[in-house]
Coordinates of C-alpha atoms in Angstrom, one line a residue:
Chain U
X1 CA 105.8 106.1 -59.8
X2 CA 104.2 102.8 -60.4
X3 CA 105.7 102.9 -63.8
X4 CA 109.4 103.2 -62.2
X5 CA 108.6 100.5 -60.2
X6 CA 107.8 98.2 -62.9
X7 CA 110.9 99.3 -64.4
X8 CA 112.8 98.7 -61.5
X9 CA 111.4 94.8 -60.9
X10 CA 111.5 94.4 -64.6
X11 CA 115.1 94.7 -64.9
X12 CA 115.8 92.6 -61.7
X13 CA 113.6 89.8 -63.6
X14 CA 115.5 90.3 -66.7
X15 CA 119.2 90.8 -65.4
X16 CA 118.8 87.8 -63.0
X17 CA 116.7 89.4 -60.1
X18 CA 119.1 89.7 -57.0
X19 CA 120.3 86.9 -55.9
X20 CA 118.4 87.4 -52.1
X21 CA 115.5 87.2 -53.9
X22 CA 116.2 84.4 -56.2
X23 CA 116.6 82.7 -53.4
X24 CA 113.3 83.5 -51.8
X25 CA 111.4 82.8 -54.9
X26 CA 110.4 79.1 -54.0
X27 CA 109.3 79.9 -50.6
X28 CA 107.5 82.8 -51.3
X29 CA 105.9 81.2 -54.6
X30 CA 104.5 78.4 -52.1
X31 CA 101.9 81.4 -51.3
X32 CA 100.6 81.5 -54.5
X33 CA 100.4 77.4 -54.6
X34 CA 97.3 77.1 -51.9
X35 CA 94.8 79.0 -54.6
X36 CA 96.7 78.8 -58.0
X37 CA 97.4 75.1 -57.8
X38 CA 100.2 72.4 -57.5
X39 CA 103.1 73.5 -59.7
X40 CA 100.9 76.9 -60.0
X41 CA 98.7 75.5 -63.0
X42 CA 95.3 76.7 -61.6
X43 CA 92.4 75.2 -59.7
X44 CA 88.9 75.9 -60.6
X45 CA 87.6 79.5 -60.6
X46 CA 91.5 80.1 -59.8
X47 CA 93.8 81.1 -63.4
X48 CA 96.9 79.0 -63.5
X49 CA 100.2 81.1 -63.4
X50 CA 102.8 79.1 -64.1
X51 CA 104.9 79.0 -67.4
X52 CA 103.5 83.2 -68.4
X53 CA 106.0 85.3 -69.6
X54 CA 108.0 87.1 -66.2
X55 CA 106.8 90.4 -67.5
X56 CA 103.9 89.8 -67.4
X57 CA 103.3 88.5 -64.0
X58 CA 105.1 91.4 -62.7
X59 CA 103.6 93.7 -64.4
X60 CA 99.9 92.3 -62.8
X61 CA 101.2 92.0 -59.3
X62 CA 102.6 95.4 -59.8
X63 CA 99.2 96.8 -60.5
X64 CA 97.6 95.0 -58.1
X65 CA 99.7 96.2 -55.2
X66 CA 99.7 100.2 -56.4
X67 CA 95.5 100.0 -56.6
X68 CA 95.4 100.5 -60.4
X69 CA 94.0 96.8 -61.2
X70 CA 91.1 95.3 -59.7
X71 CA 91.1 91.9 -58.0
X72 CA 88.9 90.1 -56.0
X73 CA 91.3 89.4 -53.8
X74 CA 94.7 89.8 -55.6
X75 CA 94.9 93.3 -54.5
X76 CA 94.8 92.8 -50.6
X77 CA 97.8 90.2 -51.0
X78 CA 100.0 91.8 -53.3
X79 CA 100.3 94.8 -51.0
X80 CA 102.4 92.7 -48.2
X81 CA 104.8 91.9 -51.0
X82 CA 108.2 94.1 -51.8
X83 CA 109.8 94.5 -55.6
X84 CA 112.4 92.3 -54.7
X85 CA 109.7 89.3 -54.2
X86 CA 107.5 90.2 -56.7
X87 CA 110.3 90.0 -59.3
X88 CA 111.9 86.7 -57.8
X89 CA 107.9 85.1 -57.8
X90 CA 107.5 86.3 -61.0
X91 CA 111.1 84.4 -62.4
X92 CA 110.2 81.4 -60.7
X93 CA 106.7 80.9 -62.1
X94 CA 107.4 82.0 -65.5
X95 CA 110.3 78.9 -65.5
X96 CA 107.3 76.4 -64.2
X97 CA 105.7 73.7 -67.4
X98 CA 102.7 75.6 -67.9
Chain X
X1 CA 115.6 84.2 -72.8
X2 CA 114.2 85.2 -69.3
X3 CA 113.5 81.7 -68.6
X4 CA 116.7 80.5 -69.4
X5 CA 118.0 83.0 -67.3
X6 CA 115.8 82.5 -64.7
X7 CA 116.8 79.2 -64.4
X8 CA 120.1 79.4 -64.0
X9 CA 119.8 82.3 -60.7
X10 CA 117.7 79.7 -59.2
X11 CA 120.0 77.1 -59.3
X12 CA 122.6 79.4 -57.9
X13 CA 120.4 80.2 -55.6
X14 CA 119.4 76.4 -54.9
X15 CA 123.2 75.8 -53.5
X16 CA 122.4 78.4 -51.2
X17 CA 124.5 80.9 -49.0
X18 CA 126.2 78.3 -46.4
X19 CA 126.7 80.1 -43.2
X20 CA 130.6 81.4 -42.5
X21 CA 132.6 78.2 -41.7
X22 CA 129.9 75.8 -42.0
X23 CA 130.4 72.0 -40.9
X24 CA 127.1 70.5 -43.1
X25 CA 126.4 67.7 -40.9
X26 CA 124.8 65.8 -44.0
X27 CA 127.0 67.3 -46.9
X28 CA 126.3 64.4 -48.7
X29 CA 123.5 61.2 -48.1
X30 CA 120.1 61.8 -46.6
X31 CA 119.2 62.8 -43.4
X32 CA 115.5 61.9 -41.2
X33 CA 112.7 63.9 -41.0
X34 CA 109.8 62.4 -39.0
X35 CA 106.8 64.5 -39.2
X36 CA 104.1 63.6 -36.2
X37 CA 100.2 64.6 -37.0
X38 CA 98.6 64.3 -41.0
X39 CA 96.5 67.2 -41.2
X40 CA 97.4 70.6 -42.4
X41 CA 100.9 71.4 -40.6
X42 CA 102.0 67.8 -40.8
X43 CA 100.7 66.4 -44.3
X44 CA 102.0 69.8 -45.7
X45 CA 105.3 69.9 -44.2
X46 CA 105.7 65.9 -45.6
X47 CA 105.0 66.9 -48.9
X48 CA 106.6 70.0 -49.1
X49 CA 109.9 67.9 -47.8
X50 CA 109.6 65.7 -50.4
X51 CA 109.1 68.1 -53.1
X52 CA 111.6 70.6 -52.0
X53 CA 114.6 68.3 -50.5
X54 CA 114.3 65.4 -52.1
X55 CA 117.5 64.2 -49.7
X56 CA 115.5 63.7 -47.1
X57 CA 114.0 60.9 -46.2
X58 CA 110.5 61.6 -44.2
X59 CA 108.1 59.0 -42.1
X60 CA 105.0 60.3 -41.3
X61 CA 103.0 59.3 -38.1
X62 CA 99.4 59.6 -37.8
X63 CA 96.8 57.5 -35.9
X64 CA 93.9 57.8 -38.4
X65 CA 94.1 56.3 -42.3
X66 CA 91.9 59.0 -43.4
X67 CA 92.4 62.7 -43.1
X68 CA 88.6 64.8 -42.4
X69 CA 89.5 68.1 -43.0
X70 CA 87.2 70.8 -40.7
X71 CA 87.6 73.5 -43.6
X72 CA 84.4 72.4 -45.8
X73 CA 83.1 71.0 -42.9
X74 CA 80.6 73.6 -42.3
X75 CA 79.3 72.8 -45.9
X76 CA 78.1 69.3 -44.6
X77 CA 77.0 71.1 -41.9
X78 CA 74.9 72.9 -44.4
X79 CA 74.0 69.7 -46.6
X80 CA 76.0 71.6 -49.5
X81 CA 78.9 68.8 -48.8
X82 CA 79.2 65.0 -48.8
X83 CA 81.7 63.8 -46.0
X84 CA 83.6 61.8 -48.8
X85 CA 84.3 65.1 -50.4
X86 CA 86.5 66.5 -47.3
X87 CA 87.9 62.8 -46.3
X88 CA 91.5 62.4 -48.2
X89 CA 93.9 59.2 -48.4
X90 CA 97.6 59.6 -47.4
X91 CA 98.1 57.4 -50.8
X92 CA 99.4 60.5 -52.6
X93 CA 102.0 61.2 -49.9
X94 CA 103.0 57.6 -49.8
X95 CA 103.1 57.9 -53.7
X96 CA 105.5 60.4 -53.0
X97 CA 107.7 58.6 -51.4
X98 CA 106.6 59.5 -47.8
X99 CA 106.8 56.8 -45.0
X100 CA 103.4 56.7 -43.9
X101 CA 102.7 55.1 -40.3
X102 CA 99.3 54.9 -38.9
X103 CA 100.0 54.8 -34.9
X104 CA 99.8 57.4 -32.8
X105 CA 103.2 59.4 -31.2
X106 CA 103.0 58.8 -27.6
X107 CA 106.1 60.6 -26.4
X108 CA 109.0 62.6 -27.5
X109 CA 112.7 62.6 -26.0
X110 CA 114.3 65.6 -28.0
X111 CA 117.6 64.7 -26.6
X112 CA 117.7 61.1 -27.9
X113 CA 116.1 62.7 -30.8
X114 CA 113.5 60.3 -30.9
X115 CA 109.9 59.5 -31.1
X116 CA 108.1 56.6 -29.0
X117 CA 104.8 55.5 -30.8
X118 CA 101.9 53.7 -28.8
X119 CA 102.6 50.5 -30.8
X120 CA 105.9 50.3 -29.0
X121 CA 108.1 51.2 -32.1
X122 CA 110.9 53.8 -31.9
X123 CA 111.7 56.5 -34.8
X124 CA 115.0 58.5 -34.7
X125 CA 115.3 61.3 -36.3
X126 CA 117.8 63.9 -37.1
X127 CA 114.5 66.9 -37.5
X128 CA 111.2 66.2 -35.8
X129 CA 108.1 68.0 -37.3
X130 CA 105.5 68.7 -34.1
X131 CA 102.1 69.0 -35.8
X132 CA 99.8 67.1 -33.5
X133 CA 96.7 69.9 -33.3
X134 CA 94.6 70.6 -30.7
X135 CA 93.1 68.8 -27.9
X136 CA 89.6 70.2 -26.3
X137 CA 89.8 71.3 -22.7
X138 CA 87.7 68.8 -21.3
X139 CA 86.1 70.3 -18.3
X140 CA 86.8 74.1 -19.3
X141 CA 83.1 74.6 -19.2
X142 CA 81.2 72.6 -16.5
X143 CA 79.8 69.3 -17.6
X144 CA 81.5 69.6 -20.7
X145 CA 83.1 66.1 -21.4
X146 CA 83.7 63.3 -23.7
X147 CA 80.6 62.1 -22.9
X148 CA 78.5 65.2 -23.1
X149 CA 80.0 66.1 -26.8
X150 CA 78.0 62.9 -27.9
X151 CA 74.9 65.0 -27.2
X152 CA 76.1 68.4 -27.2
X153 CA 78.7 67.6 -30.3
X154 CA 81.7 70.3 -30.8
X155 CA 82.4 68.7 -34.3
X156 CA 85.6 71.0 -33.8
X157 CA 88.2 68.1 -33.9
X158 CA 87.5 65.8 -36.8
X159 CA 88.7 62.7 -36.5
X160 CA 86.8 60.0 -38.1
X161 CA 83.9 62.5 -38.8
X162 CA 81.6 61.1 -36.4
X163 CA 81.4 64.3 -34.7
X164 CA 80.2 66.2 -38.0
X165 CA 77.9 63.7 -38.8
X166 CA 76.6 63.4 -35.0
X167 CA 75.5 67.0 -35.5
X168 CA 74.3 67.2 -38.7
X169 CA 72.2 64.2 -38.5
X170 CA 71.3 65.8 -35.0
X171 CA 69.7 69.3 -37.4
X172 CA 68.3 66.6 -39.8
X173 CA 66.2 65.5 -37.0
X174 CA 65.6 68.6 -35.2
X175 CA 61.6 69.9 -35.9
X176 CA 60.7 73.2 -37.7
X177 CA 61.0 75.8 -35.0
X178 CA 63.6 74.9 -32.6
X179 CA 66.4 76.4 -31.4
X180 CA 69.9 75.6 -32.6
X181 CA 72.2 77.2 -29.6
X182 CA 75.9 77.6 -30.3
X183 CA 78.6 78.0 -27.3
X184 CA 81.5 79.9 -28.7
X185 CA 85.2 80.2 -26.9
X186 CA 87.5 83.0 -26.3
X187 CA 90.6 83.6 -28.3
X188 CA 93.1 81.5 -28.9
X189 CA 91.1 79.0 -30.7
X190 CA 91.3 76.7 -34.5
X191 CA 89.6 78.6 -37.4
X192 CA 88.9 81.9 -35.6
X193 CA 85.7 82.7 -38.0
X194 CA 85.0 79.1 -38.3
X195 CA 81.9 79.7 -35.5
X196 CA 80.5 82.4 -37.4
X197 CA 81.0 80.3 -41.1
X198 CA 79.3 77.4 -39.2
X199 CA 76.3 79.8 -38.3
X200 CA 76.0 80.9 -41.7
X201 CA 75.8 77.4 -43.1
X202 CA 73.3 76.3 -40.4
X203 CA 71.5 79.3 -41.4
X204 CA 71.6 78.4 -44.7
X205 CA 70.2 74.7 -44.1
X206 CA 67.1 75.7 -41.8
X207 CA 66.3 78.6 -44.2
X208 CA 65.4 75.9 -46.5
X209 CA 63.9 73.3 -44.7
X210 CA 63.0 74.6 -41.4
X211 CA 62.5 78.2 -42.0
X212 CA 60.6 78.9 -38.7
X213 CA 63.6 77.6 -36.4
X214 CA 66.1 80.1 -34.8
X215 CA 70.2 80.2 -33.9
X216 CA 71.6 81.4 -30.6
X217 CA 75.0 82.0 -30.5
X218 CA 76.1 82.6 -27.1
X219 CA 79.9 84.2 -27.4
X220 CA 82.7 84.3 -24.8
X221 CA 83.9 87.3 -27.1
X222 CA 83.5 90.8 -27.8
X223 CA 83.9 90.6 -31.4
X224 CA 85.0 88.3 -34.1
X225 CA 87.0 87.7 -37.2
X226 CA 85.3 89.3 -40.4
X227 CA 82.4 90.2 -38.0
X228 CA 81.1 93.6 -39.9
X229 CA 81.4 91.6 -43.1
X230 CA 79.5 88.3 -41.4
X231 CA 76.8 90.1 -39.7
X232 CA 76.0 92.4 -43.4
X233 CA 75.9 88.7 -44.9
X234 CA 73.1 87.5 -42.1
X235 CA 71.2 90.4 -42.3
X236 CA 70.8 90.0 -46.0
X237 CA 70.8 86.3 -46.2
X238 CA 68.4 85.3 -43.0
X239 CA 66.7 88.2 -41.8
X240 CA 66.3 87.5 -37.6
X241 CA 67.2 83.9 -37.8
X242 CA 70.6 84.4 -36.2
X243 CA 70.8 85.6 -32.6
X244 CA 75.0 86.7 -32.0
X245 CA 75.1 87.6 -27.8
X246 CA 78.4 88.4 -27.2
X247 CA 80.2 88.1 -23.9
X248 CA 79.1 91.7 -22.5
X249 CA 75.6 90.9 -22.6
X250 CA 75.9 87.5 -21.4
X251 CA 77.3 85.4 -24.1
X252 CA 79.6 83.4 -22.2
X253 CA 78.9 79.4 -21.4
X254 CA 80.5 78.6 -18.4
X255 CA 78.0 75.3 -17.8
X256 CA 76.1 72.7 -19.7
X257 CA 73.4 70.2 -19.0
X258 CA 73.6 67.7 -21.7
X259 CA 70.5 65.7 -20.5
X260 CA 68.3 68.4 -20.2
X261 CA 69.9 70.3 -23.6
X262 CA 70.7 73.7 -21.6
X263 CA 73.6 76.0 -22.2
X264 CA 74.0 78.1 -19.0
X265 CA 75.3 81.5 -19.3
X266 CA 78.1 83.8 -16.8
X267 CA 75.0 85.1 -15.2
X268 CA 72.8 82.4 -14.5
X269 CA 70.7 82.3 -17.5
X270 CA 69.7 78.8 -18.9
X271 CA 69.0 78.4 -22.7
X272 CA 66.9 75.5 -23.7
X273 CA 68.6 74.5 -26.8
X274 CA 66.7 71.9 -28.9
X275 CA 70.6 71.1 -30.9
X276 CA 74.0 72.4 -28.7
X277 CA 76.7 72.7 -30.4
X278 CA 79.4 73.6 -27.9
X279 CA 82.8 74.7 -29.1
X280 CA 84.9 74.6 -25.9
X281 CA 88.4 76.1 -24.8
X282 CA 91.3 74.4 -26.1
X283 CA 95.2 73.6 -26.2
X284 CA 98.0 71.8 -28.1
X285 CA 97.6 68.4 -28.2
X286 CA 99.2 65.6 -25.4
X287 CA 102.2 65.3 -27.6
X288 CA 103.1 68.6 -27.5
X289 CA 101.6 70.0 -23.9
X290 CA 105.2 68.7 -22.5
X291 CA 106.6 71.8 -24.7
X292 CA 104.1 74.1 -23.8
X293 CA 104.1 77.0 -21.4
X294 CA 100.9 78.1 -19.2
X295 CA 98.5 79.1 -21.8
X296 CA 98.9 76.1 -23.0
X297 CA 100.2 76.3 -26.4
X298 CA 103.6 76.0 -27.6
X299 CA 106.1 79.1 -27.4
X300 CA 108.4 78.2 -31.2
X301 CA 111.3 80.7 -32.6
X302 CA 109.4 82.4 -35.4
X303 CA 111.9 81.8 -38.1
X304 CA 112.4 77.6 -37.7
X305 CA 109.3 76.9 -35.8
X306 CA 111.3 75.0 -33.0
X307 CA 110.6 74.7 -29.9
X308 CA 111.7 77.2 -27.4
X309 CA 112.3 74.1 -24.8
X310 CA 113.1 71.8 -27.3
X311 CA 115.5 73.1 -30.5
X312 CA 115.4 70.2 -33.1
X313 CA 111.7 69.4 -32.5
X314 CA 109.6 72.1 -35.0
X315 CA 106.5 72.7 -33.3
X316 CA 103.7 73.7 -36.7
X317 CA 100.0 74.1 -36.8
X318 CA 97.4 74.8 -34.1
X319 CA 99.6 73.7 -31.7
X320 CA 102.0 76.5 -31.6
X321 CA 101.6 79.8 -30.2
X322 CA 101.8 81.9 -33.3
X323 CA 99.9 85.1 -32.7
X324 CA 99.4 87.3 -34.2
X325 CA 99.0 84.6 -37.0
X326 CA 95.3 82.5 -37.0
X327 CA 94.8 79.0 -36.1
X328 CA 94.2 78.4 -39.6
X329 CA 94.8 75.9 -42.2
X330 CA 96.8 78.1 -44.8
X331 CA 98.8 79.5 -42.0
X332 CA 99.9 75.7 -40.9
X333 CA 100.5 75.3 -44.2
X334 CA 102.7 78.2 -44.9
X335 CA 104.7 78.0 -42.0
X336 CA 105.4 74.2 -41.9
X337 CA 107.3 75.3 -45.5
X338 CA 109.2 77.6 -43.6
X339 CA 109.6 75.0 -40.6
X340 CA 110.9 72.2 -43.0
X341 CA 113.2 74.5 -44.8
X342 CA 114.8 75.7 -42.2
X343 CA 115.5 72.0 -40.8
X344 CA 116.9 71.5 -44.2
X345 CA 119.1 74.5 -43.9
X346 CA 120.4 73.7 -40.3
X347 CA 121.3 70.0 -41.1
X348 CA 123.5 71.5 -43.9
X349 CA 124.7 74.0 -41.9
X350 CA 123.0 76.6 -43.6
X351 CA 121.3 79.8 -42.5
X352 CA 117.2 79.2 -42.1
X353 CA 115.2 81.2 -45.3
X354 CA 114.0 84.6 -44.1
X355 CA 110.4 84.1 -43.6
X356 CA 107.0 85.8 -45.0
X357 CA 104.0 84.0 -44.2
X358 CA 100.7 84.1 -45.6
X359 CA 97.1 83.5 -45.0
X360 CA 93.9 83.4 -46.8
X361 CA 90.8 82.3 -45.1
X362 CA 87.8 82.6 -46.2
X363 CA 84.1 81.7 -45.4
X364 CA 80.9 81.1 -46.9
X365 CA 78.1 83.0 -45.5
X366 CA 75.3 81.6 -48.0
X367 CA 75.0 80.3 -51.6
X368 CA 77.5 82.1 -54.1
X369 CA 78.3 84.5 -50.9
X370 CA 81.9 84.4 -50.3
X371 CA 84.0 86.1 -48.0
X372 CA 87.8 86.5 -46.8
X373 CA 90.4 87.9 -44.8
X374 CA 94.2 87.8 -46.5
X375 CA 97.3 88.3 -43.8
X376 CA 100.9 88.8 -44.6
X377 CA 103.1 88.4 -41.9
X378 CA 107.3 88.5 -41.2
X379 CA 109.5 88.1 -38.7
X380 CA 110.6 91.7 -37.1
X381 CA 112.0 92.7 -33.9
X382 CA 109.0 92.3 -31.6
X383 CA 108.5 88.5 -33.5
X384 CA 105.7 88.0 -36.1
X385 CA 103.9 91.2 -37.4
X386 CA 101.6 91.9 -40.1
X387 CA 103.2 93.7 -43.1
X388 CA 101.7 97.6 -42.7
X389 CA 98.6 98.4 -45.1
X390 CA 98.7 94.9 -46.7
X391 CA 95.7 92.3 -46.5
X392 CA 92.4 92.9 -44.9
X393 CA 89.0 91.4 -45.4
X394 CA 86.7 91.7 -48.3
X395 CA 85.4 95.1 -49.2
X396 CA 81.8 95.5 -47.6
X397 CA 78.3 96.4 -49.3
X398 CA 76.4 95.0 -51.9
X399 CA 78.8 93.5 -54.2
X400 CA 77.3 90.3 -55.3
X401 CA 79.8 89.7 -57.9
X402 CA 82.6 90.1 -55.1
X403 CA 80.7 87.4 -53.2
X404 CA 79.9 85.0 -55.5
X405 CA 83.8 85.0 -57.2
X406 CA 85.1 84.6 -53.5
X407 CA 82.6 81.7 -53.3
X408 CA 83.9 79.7 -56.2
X409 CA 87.3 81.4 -55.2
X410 CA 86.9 79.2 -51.8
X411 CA 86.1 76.4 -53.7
X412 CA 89.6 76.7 -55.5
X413 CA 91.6 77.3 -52.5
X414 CA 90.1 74.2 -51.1
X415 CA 91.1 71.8 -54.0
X416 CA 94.5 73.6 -54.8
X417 CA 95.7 73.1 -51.2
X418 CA 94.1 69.6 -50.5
X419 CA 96.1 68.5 -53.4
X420 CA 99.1 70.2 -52.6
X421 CA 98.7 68.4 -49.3
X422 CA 97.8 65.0 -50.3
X423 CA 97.8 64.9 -53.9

């Protein structure tokens, strides 16, 4: 299931996610910006995000939300989060400068 | 190739979906945000406008020249902080090309869409950003006053920092052995497990240097924000130094006596306190109470954050009513985003963003012992709700790696969002 999911936000990310979502992807992104840093690039204990391949972030967020990767607290807030805005969050960070 | 592609969606996106028939009333040219109050709401819904709508042109008003935030402010409490380190210049904002005034807003007339400052300057604006905070309720327990919170400090409204430094300087002094009582208010309230952080940290500090002194929280409430996780952290941390009496078994302080340093209870019992550090009841601040109803906070649409009295004025922060959501600094953060981009939208003529707010707060209960609560919340039917089996607070039990990365996780959140703020 999980792995239909991926698929699923995977191919929104690389078709051009919906463009609802695309739309969101700054305001929801802004989340991620009080831990991960201005522009995403990490703060302290915190890994930057920006500029990582879409895939990729997906892929995590993914994992986090369906309980198969850890987190300290990644887990908790990826759950509140639907495909749509994982794969528009995902688009928008991987186009940030690193 | 994804980037590339990504790119090019979110510019189509940028132009947005205009509403049917739209009439943008700034197609073109810039339009005025004014943004009253520098702290969380208002210093992050400056930024943000700058950032994100660069056509906008934004003046922000705020009485003090530096910002003391209260998150971290436990940490002096707890002599792990320097006041410096949670003091911030607006500089960075004006750098961004932010309008800074230091006076304070003394009235608002949304139909001349204008702002009067105490100086006697004017400011017209086309969107008005509300984020003034709270004011204390003066009076809501007996004796309570201005003048009493110079002996019995709330250190609950920053300001200068006088008040934080009043009481830690007041804990400094205080001999091994005595007693550090705590009044505590009733829901709403800023930073709902702020109390029980600020226990920890004063727990923390005497556990160290005055090992034989004790801390009586006296609580108008039955129960508290990350409470199971708090109390697990106490018992582990500082043994019977921390006495939580909650409002059943006669928690509530309904009276003070600041020159004889007692904190009288519902029932009639007095509590000799050796340091008081009374937290009282609160509400939006002057500038907004005109917009509030009779709980005193601010009723706002929970998509723009305007003011149900008032549409054009975007009432963000503490001051708002926005419960379920916390009083808390990520949440005035995240929704004075939403706030500013839906003024952006409705001066184009545009639909406001669908929202999805989100919160993290968390707390340090002793050294490298880190906790949190994470909240996502939308806009459904019945107003703001938490998204189903999302968030929650930090899994419980001995888990000192848990503790001590949401420690330095804390740490993180602090700089990232200071800096996002005022960087």
């Amino acid at each position: 299931m999980l792995r239909t999911g991926v698929a699923l936000v995977l191919g929104g990310v690389l078709a051009g996610a919906p463009e609802m979502a695309a739309a969101q992807a700054p305001l929801v992104a802004e989340g991620c910006i009080g831990c991960h840093g201005p522009g995403a690039r990490g703060s302290g204990s915190v890994a930057g995000i920006a500029g990582r391949d879409a895939r990729e972030i997906a892929t995590a967020l993914m994992a986090f939300r369906a309980g198969e990767r850890t987190g300290t607290i990644m887990n908790r807030i990826a759950k509140g989060y639907t495909d749509a805005e994982i794969a528009a969050v995902a688009a928008y960070l991987a186009g940030l400068r690193r | 190739m994804s980037n590339a592609l990504t790119r090019r969606t979110l510019l189509a996106a940028a132009a947005a979906a205009p509403l049917a028939a739209p009439l943008p009333l700034r197609a073109q040219g810039s339009a005025r945000l004014v943004v009253v109050g520098g702290g969380f709401g208002g210093a992050s819904a400056a930024s943000f406008a700058r950032r994100a709508y660069p056509w906008l042109t934004v003046t922000l008003v705020e009485p003090l020249t530096r910002f003391v935030t209260c998150p971290y402010g436990n940490l002096v409490l707890g002599g792990e902080r320097r006041m410096e380190q949670i003091t911030h210049s607006y500089d960075g904002l004006r750098a961004r090309g932010v309008t800074v005034v230091h006076d304070r807003a003394a009235a608002v007339d949304p139909a001349a869409r204008t702002v009067r400052l105490a100086g006697g300057q004017t400011l017209a604006y086309d969107r008005l950003i509300l984020a003034p905070g709270i004011a204390l309720r003066w009076g809501g327990i007996e004796g309570y006053d201005e003048t009493a919170s110079a002996r019995m400090p709330h250190a609950w409204v920053p300001g200068d920092g006088t008040q934080t430094r009043t009481l830690r300087r007041m804990l400094e002094e205080m001999p091994d052995g005595g007693v550090v009582g705590m009044a505590i208010p009733a829901n709403p309230f800023r930073c709902p497990p702020g109390p029980y952080e600020r226990i920890s940290m004063i727990a923390h500090y005497l556990k160290r240097q005055k090992p034989r002194s004790k801390i009586l929280a006296l609580d108008a409430k039955e129960g508290f924000s990350k409470q199971p996780l708090f109390q697990e952290g106490w018992a582990a941390l500082y043994g019977g130094m921390i006495e939580w009496v909650p409002a059943s078994r006669d928690g509530k302080v309904v009276k003070v006596d600041p020159a004889a340093m007692v904190l009288e209870t519902e029932f009639g019992t007095k509590h000799r306190v050796a340091v008081a550090n009374v937290i009282p009841p609160q509400r939006a601040a002057d500038i907004a109470a005109p917009f509030a109803d009779a709980s005193g906070w601010v009723q706002v649409d929970p998509t723009t954050f305007e003011a149900r009295t008032a549409p054009g004025v975007h009432v963000v922060g503490d001051a708002n009513n926005g419960a379920p959501m916390p009083k808390s600094g990520y949440v005035a953060n995240s929704t004075a985003k939403q706030a500013v981009a839906s003024a952006a939208a409705l001066l184009r003529g545009e639909r406001p963003p669908e929202p999805v707010y989100f919160n993290t707060c968390y707390s340090h209960v002793g050294e490298e012992y880190g906790i949190s609560v994470v909240n996502i919340f939308r806009v459904g039917p019945q107003g703001i709700a938490e998204v189903p089996d999302s968030g929650g607070i930090s899994p419980r039990g001995n888990l000192p790696d848990q503790r001590r990365l949401e420690a330095l996780h804390a740490d993180a959140w602090y700089s990232s969002i200071t800096r996002d703020m005022f960087g």
